[in-house]
Coordinates of C-alpha atoms in Angstrom, one line a residue:
M1312 CA -10.3 45.9 6.0
K1313 CA -10.6 42.5 7.5
F1314 CA -13.2 43.7 10.0
K1315 CA -15.4 45.1 7.2
T1316 CA -15.2 41.8 5.3
K1317 CA -16.3 39.8 8.4
S1318 CA -19.2 42.2 9.1
T1319 CA -20.3 41.9 5.5
L1320 CA -20.3 38.1 5.6
L1321 CA -22.2 37.9 8.9
P1322 CA -25.7 38.4 7.5
A1323 CA -25.1 35.8 4.8
W1324 CA -24.1 33.2 7.4
I1325 CA -27.1 34.1 9.5
A1326 CA -29.4 33.7 6.5
I1327 CA -27.9 30.3 5.7
A1328 CA -28.2 29.1 9.3
A1329 CA -31.8 30.3 9.4
V1330 CA -32.7 28.5 6.2
A1331 CA -30.9 25.3 7.4
L1332 CA -32.7 25.5 10.8
L1333 CA -36.1 26.0 9.1
L1334 CA -35.5 23.1 6.8
G1335 CA -34.5 20.9 9.7
I1336 CA -37.7 21.8 11.7
I1337 CA -39.9 21.2 8.7
I1338 CA -38.3 17.9 7.9
T1339 CA -38.5 16.8 11.5
L1340 CA -42.2 17.7 11.6
A1341 CA -42.9 15.9 8.3
I1342 CA -41.1 12.7 9.6
K1343 CA -43.1 12.8 12.8
D1344 CA -46.4 13.3 10.8
L1345 CA -45.5 10.3 8.6
Q1346 CA -44.8 8.2 11.7
R1347 CA -48.0 9.3 13.3
G1348 CA -50.1 8.4 10.3
R1349 CA -48.3 5.0 10.1
E1350 CA -49.0 4.4 13.8
V1351 CA -52.7 5.2 13.3
E1352 CA -53.0 2.7 10.4
I1353 CA -51.1 0.0 12.4
Q1354 CA -53.3 0.6 15.4
T1355 CA -56.4 0.2 13.3
L1356 CA -55.1 -3.1 11.9
R1357 CA -54.2 -4.3 15.4
E1358 CA -57.7 -3.6 16.7
K1359 CA -59.2 -5.3 13.7
S1360 CA -57.0 -8.4 14.2
S1361 CA -57.8 -8.4 17.9
V1362 CA -61.6 -8.4 17.1
L1363 CA -61.1 -11.1 14.5
M1364 CA -59.1 -13.4 16.8
S1365 CA -61.5 -12.9 19.7
S1366 CA -64.5 -13.7 17.4
F1367 CA -62.9 -16.9 16.1
E1368 CA -62.1 -18.0 19.7
S1369 CA -65.7 -17.3 20.7
G1370 CA -66.9 -19.3 17.7
A1371 CA -64.5 -22.1 18.7
R1372 CA -65.9 -22.2 22.2
T1373 CA -69.4 -22.3 20.9
G1374 CA -68.5 -25.1 18.6
M1375 CA -67.0 -27.1 21.5
G1376 CA -70.3 -26.7 23.4
M1377 CA -72.3 -27.8 20.4
R1378 CA -69.9 -30.6 19.6
W1379 CA -69.0 -29.2 16.1
R1380 CA -67.1 -31.4 13.9
H1381 CA -63.7 -30.3 12.7
D1382 CA -65.0 -29.4 9.2
Q1383 CA -67.6 -27.0 10.8
R1384 CA -64.8 -25.1 12.6
Q1385 CA -62.8 -25.1 9.3
T1386 CA -65.8 -23.5 7.6
L1387 CA -66.1 -20.9 10.3
L1388 CA -62.4 -20.1 9.8
E1389 CA -62.8 -19.8 6.1
E1390 CA -66.0 -17.6 6.4
M1391 CA -64.2 -15.2 8.8
A1392 CA -61.2 -14.9 6.4
Y1393 CA -63.6 -13.6 3.6
Q1394 CA -63.7 -10.2 5.3
P1395 CA -62.1 -7.3 3.4
N1396 CA -58.2 -7.0 3.6
V1397 CA -57.9 -10.3 5.5
L1398 CA -55.3 -12.5 3.8
Y1399 CA -55.5 -15.6 6.0
I1400 CA -56.2 -16.9 9.5
A1401 CA -54.2 -19.8 10.7
I1402 CA -53.8 -22.0 13.8
T1403 CA -50.4 -23.7 14.4
D1404 CA -48.8 -25.7 17.1
R1405 CA -45.7 -24.5 18.8
S1406 CA -43.4 -25.9 16.1
G1407 CA -45.2 -23.9 13.3
R1408 CA -47.2 -26.8 11.8
I1409 CA -50.6 -25.6 10.6
L1410 CA -53.5 -27.1 12.4
A1411 CA -56.2 -25.0 10.8
H1412 CA -56.0 -22.5 7.9
S1413 CA -58.4 -20.4 5.9
D1414 CA -56.9 -22.1 2.9
R1415 CA -57.6 -25.8 3.9
Q1416 CA -55.0 -27.0 1.4
R1417 CA -52.3 -25.7 3.7
V1418 CA -53.4 -27.7 6.7
G1419 CA -50.5 -29.9 7.9
Q1420 CA -47.8 -27.7 6.2
Q1421 CA -45.3 -25.5 8.0
L1422 CA -46.3 -21.8 8.4
Y1423 CA -43.0 -21.1 10.1
S1424 CA -40.0 -23.3 11.0
P1425 CA -39.4 -24.1 14.7
Q1426 CA -36.5 -21.7 14.7
Q1427 CA -38.6 -18.9 13.4
M1428 CA -41.3 -19.7 15.9
A1429 CA -38.8 -19.4 18.7
E1430 CA -37.7 -16.0 17.3
L1431 CA -41.4 -14.8 17.3
K1432 CA -41.5 -15.2 21.1
V1433 CA -45.2 -15.9 21.2
S1434 CA -47.0 -14.8 24.4
S1435 CA -50.6 -14.3 25.6
D1436 CA -50.3 -10.6 24.5
E1437 CA -51.0 -9.9 20.9
Q1438 CA -47.9 -9.1 18.9
W1439 CA -47.4 -8.0 15.3
H1440 CA -44.7 -7.8 12.6
M1441 CA -44.4 -7.1 8.8
T1442 CA -43.9 -10.2 6.6
T1443 CA -44.6 -11.3 3.1
F1444 CA -47.4 -13.5 1.7
D1445 CA -47.5 -15.6 -1.5
E1446 CA -50.9 -15.2 -3.1
P1447 CA -51.7 -17.3 -6.2
Q1448 CA -53.3 -14.4 -8.1
N1449 CA -51.1 -11.5 -7.1
G1450 CA -47.8 -13.2 -6.3
R1451 CA -45.7 -12.2 -3.3
Q1452 CA -47.0 -9.1 -1.4
N1453 CA -46.5 -7.4 1.9
A1454 CA -48.6 -8.5 4.9
F1455 CA -49.4 -7.2 8.4
E1456 CA -49.5 -10.3 10.7
T1457 CA -50.6 -10.5 14.3
Y1458 CA -50.3 -13.5 16.6
R1459 CA -50.7 -14.8 20.1
W1460 CA -51.5 -18.0 22.0
F1461 CA -54.8 -19.5 20.9
K1462 CA -57.0 -20.1 23.9
P1463 CA -60.5 -21.1 22.9
L1464 CA -61.1 -22.7 26.4
K1465 CA -60.4 -19.5 28.3
R1466 CA -63.6 -18.5 30.2
G1467 CA -64.7 -15.0 30.3
S1468 CA -65.4 -13.3 33.6
G1469 CA -69.1 -12.7 32.8
H1470 CA -70.0 -15.9 31.1
S1471 CA -69.0 -18.7 33.4
G1472 CA -72.6 -19.8 33.9
H1473 CA -73.2 -20.2 30.2
M1474 CA -70.2 -22.4 29.4
M1475 CA -69.8 -26.1 29.6
N1476 CA -67.7 -27.6 32.3
R1477 CA -64.0 -28.3 31.5
S1478 CA -64.4 -32.0 30.9
H1479 CA -67.1 -31.6 28.3
M1480 CA -65.1 -29.0 26.4
Q1481 CA -62.0 -31.2 26.4
E1482 CA -64.1 -34.0 24.9
A1483 CA -65.2 -31.7 22.1
A1484 CA -61.7 -30.4 21.5
E1485 CA -59.4 -31.6 18.8
P1486 CA -56.7 -34.1 19.7
Q1487 CA -54.0 -31.4 19.8
D1488 CA -53.4 -29.4 22.9
D1489 CA -55.1 -26.0 22.4
E1490 CA -53.0 -24.5 25.1
Q1491 CA -50.0 -24.9 22.9
A1492 CA -51.6 -23.5 19.7
V1493 CA -50.9 -20.1 18.2
I1494 CA -53.4 -18.1 16.2
F1495 CA -52.2 -15.9 13.3
A1496 CA -54.2 -13.3 11.4
A1497 CA -52.6 -11.6 8.3
F1498 CA -54.0 -8.4 6.6
D1499 CA -52.8 -6.8 3.3
T1500 CA -51.0 -3.5 3.6
V1501 CA -52.6 -1.8 0.6
A1502 CA -54.4 0.8 2.6
L1503 CA -51.3 1.3 4.9
D1504 CA -49.0 1.6 1.9
A1505 CA -51.4 4.0 0.1
A1506 CA -51.8 6.3 3.0
Q1507 CA -48.0 6.3 3.6
A1508 CA -47.4 7.0 -0.1
K1509 CA -49.8 9.9 -0.1
D1510 CA -48.2 11.4 3.0
M1511 CA -44.8 10.9 1.4
R1512 CA -46.0 12.6 -1.8
N1513 CA -47.4 15.6 0.1
T1514 CA -44.3 15.9 2.2
S1515 CA -42.1 15.7 -0.8
I1516 CA -44.0 18.5 -2.6
L1517 CA -43.7 20.7 0.5
L1518 CA -40.0 20.0 0.9
S1519 CA -39.4 20.6 -2.8
I1520 CA -41.0 24.0 -2.6
L1521 CA -39.0 24.9 0.5
L1522 CA -35.8 23.5 -1.1
L1523 CA -36.3 25.7 -4.2
L1524 CA -36.8 28.7 -2.0
A1525 CA -33.6 27.8 0.0
L1526 CA -31.7 27.3 -3.2
A1527 CA -32.8 30.6 -4.6
S1528 CA -31.5 32.3 -1.4
L1529 CA -28.2 30.4 -1.4
L1530 CA -27.7 31.2 -5.1
A1531 CA -28.1 34.9 -4.5
L1532 CA -25.4 34.6 -1.7
F1533 CA -23.2 32.4 -3.9
W1534 CA -23.1 35.0 -6.8
G1535 CA -22.4 37.7 -4.2
R1536 CA -19.3 35.9 -2.9
R1537 CA -18.1 34.3 -6.1
Y1538 CA -15.6 36.9 -7.0
Q1539 CA -14.1 37.0 -3.5
R1540 CA -13.8 33.2 -3.3
S1541 CA -12.2 33.0 -6.8
S1542 CA -9.7 35.6 -5.8
Q1543 CA -8.8 33.7 -2.6
Q1544 CA -8.5 30.4 -4.5
L1545 CA -6.2 32.1 -7.0
Q1546 CA -4.0 33.3 -4.2
D1547 CA -4.0 29.8 -2.6
S1548 CA -3.2 28.2 -5.9
K1549 CA -0.3 30.5 -6.5
A1550 CA 1.1 29.7 -3.0
F1551 CA 0.5 26.0 -3.5
S1552 CA 2.2 25.9 -6.9
S1553 CA 5.0 28.0 -5.6
E1554 CA 5.6 25.7 -2.7
I1555 CA 5.6 22.6 -5.0
I1556 CA 8.0 24.2 -7.4
S1557 CA 10.4 25.3 -4.6
N1558 CA 10.5 21.8 -3.1
L1559 CA 10.6 19.9 -6.4
P1560 CA 13.6 17.5 -6.4
M1561 CA 14.1 18.3 -10.1
G1562 CA 15.3 21.5 -11.6
L1563 CA 12.7 23.7 -13.2
I1564 CA 13.0 26.9 -15.2
T1565 CA 10.2 28.7 -17.0
T1566 CA 10.1 31.6 -19.5
N1567 CA 7.3 33.9 -20.6
E1568 CA 6.2 34.7 -24.1
Q1569 CA 9.1 37.2 -24.5
H1570 CA 11.5 34.3 -23.6
Q1571 CA 12.5 36.0 -20.4
I1572 CA 13.2 33.7 -17.4
R1573 CA 10.4 34.0 -14.8
V1574 CA 10.8 31.0 -12.5
V1575 CA 13.9 29.2 -11.2
N1576 CA 13.5 26.7 -8.4
H1577 CA 16.0 25.8 -5.7
A1578 CA 17.0 22.5 -7.3
A1579 CA 17.9 24.3 -10.5
E1580 CA 20.1 26.8 -8.6
V1581 CA 22.0 23.9 -6.9
M1582 CA 22.5 21.9 -10.1
L1583 CA 23.5 24.8 -12.3
G1584 CA 25.6 26.5 -9.6
C1585 CA 23.9 29.9 -10.1
D1586 CA 21.7 32.3 -8.2
V1587 CA 18.1 33.0 -9.1
A1588 CA 18.8 36.8 -9.0
E1589 CA 21.3 36.3 -11.8
L1590 CA 18.7 34.6 -14.1
F1591 CA 15.4 36.2 -13.3
G1592 CA 14.2 38.5 -16.0
Q1593 CA 17.1 37.7 -18.3
P1594 CA 16.5 36.6 -21.9
S1595 CA 16.9 32.8 -22.1
H1596 CA 19.2 32.8 -25.1
Q1597 CA 21.8 34.8 -23.0
V1598 CA 21.9 32.8 -19.9
L1599 CA 20.9 29.3 -20.9
P1600 CA 23.0 27.0 -23.1
A1601 CA 22.5 27.1 -26.9
E1602 CA 21.6 23.4 -26.8
W1603 CA 18.6 24.2 -24.6
Q1604 CA 17.4 26.9 -27.0
Q1605 CA 17.6 24.3 -29.9
L1606 CA 15.5 21.9 -27.8
A1607 CA 12.9 24.7 -27.2
Q1608 CA 12.7 25.4 -30.9
K1609 CA 12.1 21.7 -31.6
S1610 CA 9.4 21.7 -29.0
S1611 CA 7.7 24.7 -30.6
H1612 CA 7.6 22.9 -33.9
G1613 CA 5.6 20.0 -32.4
Q1614 CA 8.5 17.7 -31.6
P1615 CA 8.2 16.7 -27.9
I1616 CA 11.4 16.7 -25.9
I1617 CA 11.1 14.1 -23.2
E1618 CA 14.0 12.9 -21.0
Q1619 CA 16.8 13.8 -23.5
D1620 CA 20.3 13.2 -22.1
I1621 CA 22.7 16.1 -22.5
D1622 CA 26.0 17.0 -20.8
H1623 CA 25.9 20.5 -19.3
R1624 CA 29.2 22.3 -18.8
L1625 CA 29.4 24.0 -15.5
A1626 CA 31.3 27.2 -14.8
G1627 CA 34.2 25.3 -13.2
G1628 CA 34.6 23.3 -16.3
Q1629 CA 33.0 20.1 -14.9
S1630 CA 30.5 18.2 -17.0
L1631 CA 27.1 17.5 -15.5
P1632 CA 25.0 14.8 -17.1
L1633 CA 21.4 15.9 -17.2
S1634 CA 18.1 14.5 -18.5
I1635 CA 16.0 17.4 -19.8
S1636 CA 12.4 17.7 -20.9
V1637 CA 11.1 20.8 -22.7
A1638 CA 7.5 21.8 -23.3
N1639 CA 5.5 24.8 -24.5
I1640 CA 3.1 26.5 -22.2
V1641 CA -0.1 27.5 -24.1
N1642 CA -3.5 28.7 -22.8
H1643 CA -6.9 27.1 -23.7
G1644 CA -7.0 29.3 -26.9
G1645 CA -3.6 28.0 -28.1
H1646 CA -1.7 31.2 -27.4
F1647 CA 2.0 30.7 -26.6
L1648 CA 2.8 31.7 -23.0
G1649 CA 6.4 30.5 -22.7
N1650 CA 8.6 27.4 -22.2
V1651 CA 9.2 25.1 -19.3
F1652 CA 12.5 23.3 -18.8
I1653 CA 12.5 20.3 -16.4
F1654 CA 15.8 18.6 -15.8
R1655 CA 17.4 16.2 -13.3
D1656 CA 20.9 15.2 -12.3
M1657 CA 21.8 11.9 -13.9
R1658 CA 25.1 11.3 -12.0
E1659 CA 23.6 8.8 -9.5
I1660 CA 21.7 7.0 -12.3
R1661 CA 24.9 6.8 -14.4
Q1662 CA 26.7 5.3 -11.4
L1663 CA 23.9 2.7 -11.0
Q1664 CA 24.1 1.9 -14.7
E1665 CA 27.8 1.5 -14.4
E1666 CA 27.3 -0.8 -11.4
I1667 CA 24.8 -2.9 -13.4
R1668 CA 27.2 -3.2 -16.3
R1669 CA 30.0 -4.2 -13.9
K1670 CA 27.8 -6.9 -12.3
E1671 CA 26.7 -8.1 -15.8
K1672 CA 30.4 -8.4 -16.7
L1673 CA 31.1 -10.3 -13.5
A1674 CA 28.1 -12.6 -14.3
A1675 CA 29.5 -13.2 -17.8
I1676 CA 32.9 -14.0 -16.3
G1677 CA 31.3 -16.3 -13.9
D1678 CA 29.6 -18.2 -16.7
L1679 CA 32.9 -18.4 -18.5
A1680 CA 34.8 -19.5 -15.4
A1681 CA 32.3 -22.2 -14.5
G1682 CA 32.5 -23.6 -18.0
V1683 CA 36.3 -23.7 -18.6
A1684 CA 37.8 -23.9 -15.1
H1685 CA 37.6 -27.7 -15.0
E1686 CA 38.8 -28.1 -18.5
I1687 CA 41.8 -25.8 -17.8
R1688 CA 42.8 -27.3 -14.5
N1689 CA 43.1 -30.9 -15.8
P1690 CA 45.7 -30.0 -18.5
L1691 CA 47.5 -27.7 -16.0
S1692 CA 47.9 -30.7 -13.7
S1693 CA 49.3 -32.7 -16.5
I1694 CA 51.7 -29.9 -17.6
K1695 CA 52.9 -29.4 -14.0
G1696 CA 53.5 -33.2 -13.7
F1697 CA 55.5 -33.3 -16.9
A1698 CA 57.5 -30.2 -15.8
K1699 CA 58.3 -31.9 -12.5
Y1700 CA 59.3 -35.1 -14.4
F1701 CA 61.7 -33.2 -16.6
A1702 CA 63.1 -31.2 -13.7
D1703 CA 63.9 -34.3 -11.8
R1704 CA 65.7 -35.8 -14.8
S1705 CA 67.7 -32.8 -15.7
P1706 CA 71.0 -31.8 -14.1
L1707 CA 70.8 -29.1 -11.4
G1708 CA 71.6 -25.7 -12.9
S1709 CA 71.1 -26.9 -16.5
E1710 CA 68.9 -25.0 -18.9
Q1711 CA 66.4 -27.8 -19.1
H1712 CA 66.1 -27.9 -15.3
E1713 CA 65.5 -24.1 -15.1
L1714 CA 62.9 -24.2 -17.9
A1715 CA 61.1 -27.0 -16.2
K1716 CA 61.0 -24.9 -13.0
V1717 CA 59.6 -21.9 -15.0
M1718 CA 56.9 -24.1 -16.4
A1719 CA 55.8 -25.4 -13.0
K1720 CA 55.9 -21.8 -11.6
E1721 CA 53.7 -20.5 -14.5
V1722 CA 51.3 -23.5 -14.0
D1723 CA 51.0 -22.5 -10.3
R1724 CA 50.3 -18.9 -11.4
L1725 CA 47.6 -19.9 -13.8
N1726 CA 46.0 -22.2 -11.2
R1727 CA 46.0 -19.3 -8.8
V1728 CA 44.3 -17.0 -11.3
I1729 CA 41.6 -19.7 -11.9
T1730 CA 41.1 -20.0 -8.1
E1731 CA 40.8 -16.2 -7.7
L1732 CA 38.4 -16.1 -10.6
L1733 CA 36.2 -18.8 -9.2
A1734 CA 36.2 -17.1 -5.8
L1735 CA 35.2 -13.9 -7.5
V1736 CA 32.1 -15.3 -9.2
R1737 CA 31.1 -17.8 -6.5
P1738 CA 27.8 -16.8 -4.7
A1739 CA 28.2 -15.2 -1.3
D1740 CA 28.6 -17.6 1.6
L1741 CA 29.2 -15.3 4.6
R1742 CA 29.6 -16.8 8.0
L1743 CA 28.4 -13.8 10.0
Q1744 CA 29.5 -13.4 13.6
R1745 CA 29.3 -10.7 16.2
V1746 CA 32.9 -9.7 16.8
A1747 CA 35.0 -6.8 18.0
I1748 CA 36.3 -5.0 14.9
N1749 CA 39.3 -3.7 16.7
E1750 CA 40.5 -7.2 17.3
V1751 CA 40.1 -8.1 13.6
I1752 CA 42.1 -5.0 12.6
E1753 CA 44.9 -5.9 15.1
H1754 CA 45.0 -9.5 13.9
S1755 CA 45.2 -8.4 10.2
L1756 CA 48.1 -6.0 11.0
H1757 CA 49.9 -8.7 12.9
L1758 CA 49.9 -10.9 9.8
I1759 CA 51.8 -8.4 7.7
R1760 CA 53.9 -6.8 10.4
Q1761 CA 57.0 -8.8 9.5
D1762 CA 56.8 -7.8 5.8
A1763 CA 56.3 -4.2 6.7
E1764 CA 59.2 -4.1 9.1
S1765 CA 61.5 -5.8 6.5
N1766 CA 60.7 -2.9 4.1
N1767 CA 61.0 -0.2 6.9
I1768 CA 57.2 0.6 6.7
V1769 CA 55.6 2.0 9.8
L1770 CA 52.2 0.5 10.7
R1771 CA 49.7 2.8 12.4
S1772 CA 46.1 2.0 13.7
R1773 CA 43.5 4.3 15.2
C1774 CA 40.5 2.4 16.6
D1775 CA 37.4 3.6 18.3
E1776 CA 37.2 1.8 21.6
A1777 CA 33.5 2.7 22.0
L1778 CA 32.5 0.7 18.9
P1779 CA 30.0 -2.1 19.7
L1780 CA 30.2 -5.6 18.4
V1781 CA 29.7 -5.7 14.6
E1782 CA 28.1 -8.5 12.6
I1783 CA 30.6 -9.5 9.9
D1784 CA 32.5 -12.5 8.5
P1785 CA 35.9 -12.0 10.2
D1786 CA 37.7 -14.3 7.7
R1787 CA 36.4 -12.5 4.6
L1788 CA 37.0 -9.1 6.1
T1789 CA 40.6 -10.1 7.0
Q1790 CA 41.1 -11.2 3.4
V1791 CA 39.9 -7.8 2.3
L1792 CA 42.3 -6.0 4.6
L1793 CA 45.3 -8.2 3.6
N1794 CA 44.7 -7.5 0.0
L1795 CA 44.7 -3.7 0.7
Y1796 CA 47.8 -4.0 2.9
L1797 CA 49.8 -6.0 0.4
N1798 CA 48.9 -3.5 -2.4
A1799 CA 49.9 -0.7 -0.1
I1800 CA 53.3 -2.3 0.7
Q1801 CA 54.0 -2.9 -3.0
A1802 CA 53.0 0.7 -3.8
I1803 CA 55.2 2.1 -1.0
G1804 CA 58.2 -0.1 -1.7
S1805 CA 60.2 1.0 1.4
D1806 CA 60.3 3.8 3.9
G1807 CA 56.7 4.7 4.2
V1808 CA 53.6 4.7 6.3
L1809 CA 50.5 2.4 6.2
E1810 CA 47.7 3.6 8.4
V1811 CA 44.3 2.0 9.3
E1812 CA 41.5 3.9 11.0
V1813 CA 38.1 2.7 12.3
E1814 CA 35.3 5.0 13.4
A1815 CA 31.5 5.0 13.8
T1816 CA 29.3 6.9 11.4
K1817 CA 26.1 8.8 12.2
D1818 CA 23.8 6.3 10.3
G1819 CA 24.6 3.1 12.3
A1820 CA 27.6 1.9 10.4
M1821 CA 31.4 1.9 10.7
R1822 CA 34.1 3.3 8.4
I1823 CA 37.4 1.5 7.9
T1824 CA 40.0 3.6 6.2
V1825 CA 43.3 2.2 4.8
S1826 CA 45.7 4.8 3.5
D1827 CA 49.4 4.7 2.5
S1828 CA 52.2 7.0 1.4
G1829 CA 52.8 5.2 -1.8
A1830 CA 53.0 6.5 -5.4
G1831 CA 49.3 7.0 -5.8
I1832 CA 47.2 6.3 -8.9
S1833 CA 46.6 8.6 -11.9
P1834 CA 43.1 10.0 -12.4
D1835 CA 42.6 8.0 -15.6
D1836 CA 43.2 4.7 -13.8
L1837 CA 41.4 5.6 -10.6
G1838 CA 38.0 4.7 -12.0
K1839 CA 39.2 1.4 -13.4
I1840 CA 40.9 -0.2 -10.4
F1841 CA 37.9 -2.3 -9.4
N1842 CA 37.4 -3.7 -12.9
P1843 CA 38.4 -7.3 -13.4
Y1844 CA 41.9 -7.9 -14.8
F1845 CA 42.8 -4.2 -14.6
T1846 CA 46.3 -3.9 -13.0
T1847 CA 49.3 -1.6 -13.1
K1848 CA 51.6 -4.4 -11.8
A1849 CA 53.6 -6.6 -14.1
T1850 CA 52.9 -9.7 -12.1
G1851 CA 49.3 -8.9 -10.9
T1852 CA 46.2 -10.7 -11.9
G1853 CA 43.9 -7.7 -11.7
L1854 CA 41.4 -9.6 -9.5
G1855 CA 42.4 -8.5 -6.0
L1856 CA 40.5 -5.2 -5.7
T1857 CA 37.6 -6.7 -7.6
M1858 CA 37.4 -9.4 -4.9
V1859 CA 37.7 -6.6 -2.2
Q1860 CA 34.7 -4.8 -3.7
K1861 CA 32.7 -8.0 -3.9
V1862 CA 33.3 -8.9 -0.2
I1863 CA 32.4 -5.4 0.9
E1864 CA 29.2 -5.4 -1.1
E1865 CA 28.3 -8.9 0.3
H1866 CA 28.5 -7.1 3.7
Q1867 CA 26.0 -4.6 2.4
G1868 CA 28.7 -1.9 2.4
T1869 CA 30.4 0.4 0.0
I1870 CA 34.0 1.1 -0.8
T1871 CA 35.5 4.3 -2.3
V1872 CA 39.0 5.3 -3.3
T1873 CA 40.8 8.6 -3.5
S1874 CA 44.3 9.3 -4.6
G1875 CA 46.5 12.1 -3.3
Q1876 CA 48.7 12.0 -6.5
P1877 CA 51.6 12.2 -6.8
T1878 CA 51.7 10.3 -3.4
G1879 CA 49.3 8.3 -1.4
I1880 CA 46.0 6.5 -1.9
R1881 CA 43.1 6.1 0.5
F1882 CA 40.4 3.3 0.6
A1883 CA 37.3 4.0 2.7
M1884 CA 34.9 1.1 3.5
V1885 CA 31.5 1.8 5.1
I1886 CA 29.9 -1.4 6.5
P1887 CA 26.6 -1.5 8.6
L1888 CA 27.0 -2.6 12.2
S1889 CA 24.4 -5.3 11.7
H1890 CA 23.6 -7.4 8.6
Q1891 CA 20.1 -6.7 7.2
T1892 CA 18.5 -9.8 5.7
P1893 CA 16.7 -9.1 2.4
Q1894 CA 12.9 -9.6 2.4
G1895 CA 13.0 -12.4 -0.1
E1896 CA 15.7 -14.3 1.8
A1897 CA 13.8 -14.0 5.0
H1898 CA 10.8 -15.6 3.4
A1899 CA 12.9 -18.3 1.9
D1900 CA 14.5 -19.2 5.2
A1901 CA 11.1 -19.2 6.9

C-alpha cells in the first residue's frame, strides 16, 4: 500500500519540479535581458559623455591657441551643456572646488568634498557612477555622471604640427594647474529609467502569465492531495495531543456526551490511586465523586469552575487536597460533546502556604521582641536586684530567703526566654567554614557524654569517612545538635539509646539523623513541634526546635521529624555540602 502511494505521488513531484525549473530559467533569462538592456543604455551614455568631454578639451586647446579669455571658455562650456539630456558639465580641482561650470553661478563652490573626491579615485580613464542632481525646476533627480582627469594640453598623435608650443599654451592657460583638474559630465536618466521600466513591465507580464499557469497546475495537485494530507494531519494531531495529555503534570479526565469516561492520563492515575482500565468507559457518576458531578452540572449551567479547592478522599481513607477546574466541551455549533476535569495535587502548595504563615508569624514575633525586649529586661534587672537584696537580708532557710531565691530564678528564666526569642528572630549571621562534619559530630557528642552516662544512656554515632569537607557554621550546627541531644535525653529519661548518623545523599548534600528510644510524640503534636512556644514539657520555653529549624534553613537545608510511637523519635536534617549564595546577595556583595 505504501509503494502505490509513492508511485502515485511521483508524477506530481515531477510536475512541480518541472514548473519550478521552468520558472527559474525564465526568471534568469528575464533578469539577464534586463541587465543587457541596462548595459546598452549605460554604454550609450558613456560614449556620449566621452565625445562631449573630448570636444570640450579640443575647444579648450583651440582657445588656448587663440588666447581666449576665461568668459569665452565659459561660454563654450555653457553652449555644450545645452545638448539634449545633458544636466551639467563641470571642471574642478583635486579638492572638488568648481573651476568652471555650465551654471556659472556655481563657480567657486564645492561639487564634492575632498573626502568624496578621494573616494571617486579619479584617473586618466573615464569612470562613471549614479548620483543625484538638484535642478531648480524639477527638484532632485537621478543623474548618470562620468569623470576623469581634465587634460586640455595633451597633444594628439596626429596634430603635433598644428599646436602651439608648450610655453605659449601655458601662458594662455588659467592660473590653476590643469594637470590637477577633473572634468565631470552629468546626464539625466530619463531614457535609461524609461527603458528599464518598459523591460520590467514586459517581464512582469510574462512572469505573471507563467505564474498563473503554474498556480493552476499546483492547485490541481493540491486538491488531489488535500484529503490525504488532512487525514495525515488528523493522525498527527491525535498522536500529538495524546502525548501531551500523557505527560501533563496535572490530572486530566474527559467524558463523552453520554457522560462515559474516555480519557484518563497518567497523572490522574497516580493522584487518584486507580488504573485507567477501571475507569475507561464507565459512567462518570459511578466512578467519580459526587462533588465532581455537582461541579460538572454547575459548569453546564454557565458557571465556570476554575481552580476550586476540594478534599478528595482516597481509597485508603487519606484526604488529598486538590484544585479542580471543570469545563464543557462543545463543537463550533454549540453541541455538547462532554466534560473535561483538570486537577492538581495541592499538598506541596499547602506546605508552602504553611511555611509562609510560619515565617509571617516569626516576623510578627520579631517585631514584638524588638519592641519590648529592652523594656522588659530593664525591670527584670531591677527585680533581680531587689530579690538579691532581700535574700541577703533574710535568714538562711527562712521563707523570705526562699521566696527571694525563687524570684531571682524566675527572673533568670524570663531573661533566658527573651534571649532565645531575640536569637530566633535575629537575621542570619552565619560564619561559614569548610570543616569535617565527623569532627563536629564527635565534638557535640563529647559535650553531652557526661549527662548521658549519668542517665545510663548509650551514645552511638555512624559517620561516613568518605564525606568531603562541608561548608557550614560549626558553632550554629553544634547548637542545633545540642538542642536535639538534650531533648532526646529528657525524652529517654534513663536506660536508652541516642544515635547519630551522617551520610551523603545523591544530590550533593549530607543527611544528619538524630534518633532516640524515648517516649515519642503523638501524631496530633508531631506537626506542631516546630511552632514557637509549643512544648510538651512543664519547664520548656517552646523555642528550642523553632531555633533548630531556623538554623537548618539558614544553611539552605531542610529538617523532618518522624515518630515511632509509642517509642522513639527521629530527626533528619539534609544540608548542602556547599552554601549557594543567592543572586541578589551576590550582586549586593559585588
